[in-house]
Amino acid sequence: MSVRKRESAKKVVKVLDKVLKLEANSTSCLLVYEPKAPASLDRYKKLK
C-alpha cells in the first residue's frame, strides 16, 4: 500500500471510532431516560 492510502485509512479509522463512541453514548443516555407516560394514555393499552 502506498503511504497516502495508509494515512487516509488511519484517518478514516479515527473518524469512525469517534462517531461510534458518540453514537453509543448518546443512545445509552436515551435508553436510561424514559419519561413517564401520562395516566390518560392508560385506556389505550392492550394489556392492563
PDB file of C-alpha atoms in Angstrom:
ATOM      1  CA  MET A   1       0.000   0.000   0.000  1.00  0.00           C
ATOM      2  CA  SER A   2       1.204   3.463  -0.697  1.00  0.00           C
ATOM      3  CA  VAL A   3       1.873   5.927   2.064  1.00  0.00           C
ATOM      4  CA  ARG A   4      -1.064   8.115   1.035  1.00  0.00           C
ATOM      5  CA  LYS A   5      -3.548   5.228   1.209  1.00  0.00           C
ATOM      6  CA  ARG A   6      -2.213   4.143   4.584  1.00  0.00           C
ATOM      7  CA  GLU A   7      -2.524   7.653   6.030  1.00  0.00           C
ATOM      8  CA  SER A   8      -6.036   8.113   4.719  1.00  0.00           C
ATOM      9  CA  ALA A   9      -7.039   4.695   6.081  1.00  0.00           C
ATOM     10  CA  LYS A  10      -5.778   5.688   9.533  1.00  0.00           C
ATOM     11  CA  LYS A  11      -7.776   8.921   9.401  1.00  0.00           C
ATOM     12  CA  VAL A  12     -10.924   7.058   8.389  1.00  0.00           C
ATOM     13  CA  VAL A  13     -10.471   4.652  11.298  1.00  0.00           C
ATOM     14  CA  LYS A  14     -10.089   7.550  13.750  1.00  0.00           C
ATOM     15  CA  VAL A  15     -13.202   9.283  12.451  1.00  0.00           C
ATOM     16  CA  LEU A  16     -15.272   6.104  12.585  1.00  0.00           C
ATOM     17  CA  ASP A  17     -14.087   5.349  16.124  1.00  0.00           C
ATOM     18  CA  LYS A  18     -15.138   8.813  17.295  1.00  0.00           C
ATOM     19  CA  VAL A  19     -18.520   8.551  15.585  1.00  0.00           C
ATOM     20  CA  LEU A  20     -19.190   5.119  17.072  1.00  0.00           C
ATOM     21  CA  LYS A  21     -18.286   6.285  20.574  1.00  0.00           C
ATOM     22  CA  LEU A  22     -20.504   9.345  20.237  1.00  0.00           C
ATOM     23  CA  GLU A  23     -23.456   7.351  18.920  1.00  0.00           C
ATOM     24  CA  ALA A  24     -23.087   4.632  21.558  1.00  0.00           C
ATOM     25  CA  ASN A  25     -23.024   7.176  24.382  1.00  0.00           C
ATOM     26  CA  SER A  26     -25.991   9.155  23.112  1.00  0.00           C
ATOM     27  CA  THR A  27     -28.058   6.021  22.547  1.00  0.00           C
ATOM     28  CA  SER A  28     -27.376   4.687  26.024  1.00  0.00           C
ATOM     29  CA  CYS A  29     -28.375   8.036  27.522  1.00  0.00           C
ATOM     30  CA  LEU A  30     -31.688   7.902  25.705  1.00  0.00           C
ATOM     31  CA  LEU A  31     -32.319   4.373  26.952  1.00  0.00           C
ATOM     32  CA  VAL A  32     -31.709   5.368  30.559  1.00  0.00           C
ATOM     33  CA  TYR A  33     -34.044   8.374  30.438  1.00  0.00           C
ATOM     34  CA  GLU A  34     -37.622   7.244  29.878  1.00  0.00           C
ATOM     35  CA  PRO A  35     -40.248   9.854  30.628  1.00  0.00           C
ATOM     36  CA  LYS A  36     -43.382   8.638  32.384  1.00  0.00           C
ATOM     37  CA  ALA A  37     -46.467   8.255  30.230  1.00  0.00           C
ATOM     38  CA  PRO A  38     -49.497  10.297  31.255  1.00  0.00           C
ATOM     39  CA  ALA A  39     -52.243   8.408  33.080  1.00  0.00           C
ATOM     40  CA  SER A  40     -54.733   9.414  30.392  1.00  0.00           C
ATOM     41  CA  LEU A  41     -52.975   7.065  27.971  1.00  0.00           C
ATOM     42  CA  ASP A  42     -53.806   4.007  30.084  1.00  0.00           C
ATOM     43  CA  ARG A  43     -57.094   3.480  28.283  1.00  0.00           C
ATOM     44  CA  TYR A  44     -55.224   2.823  25.024  1.00  0.00           C
ATOM     45  CA  LYS A  45     -53.098  -0.031  26.405  1.00  0.00           C
ATOM     46  CA  LYS A  46     -53.778  -3.559  25.184  1.00  0.00           C
ATOM     47  CA  LEU A  47     -52.718  -5.142  28.484  1.00  0.00           C
ATOM     48  CA  LYS A  48     -53.713  -3.647  31.807  1.00  0.00           C
TER      49      LYS A  48
END
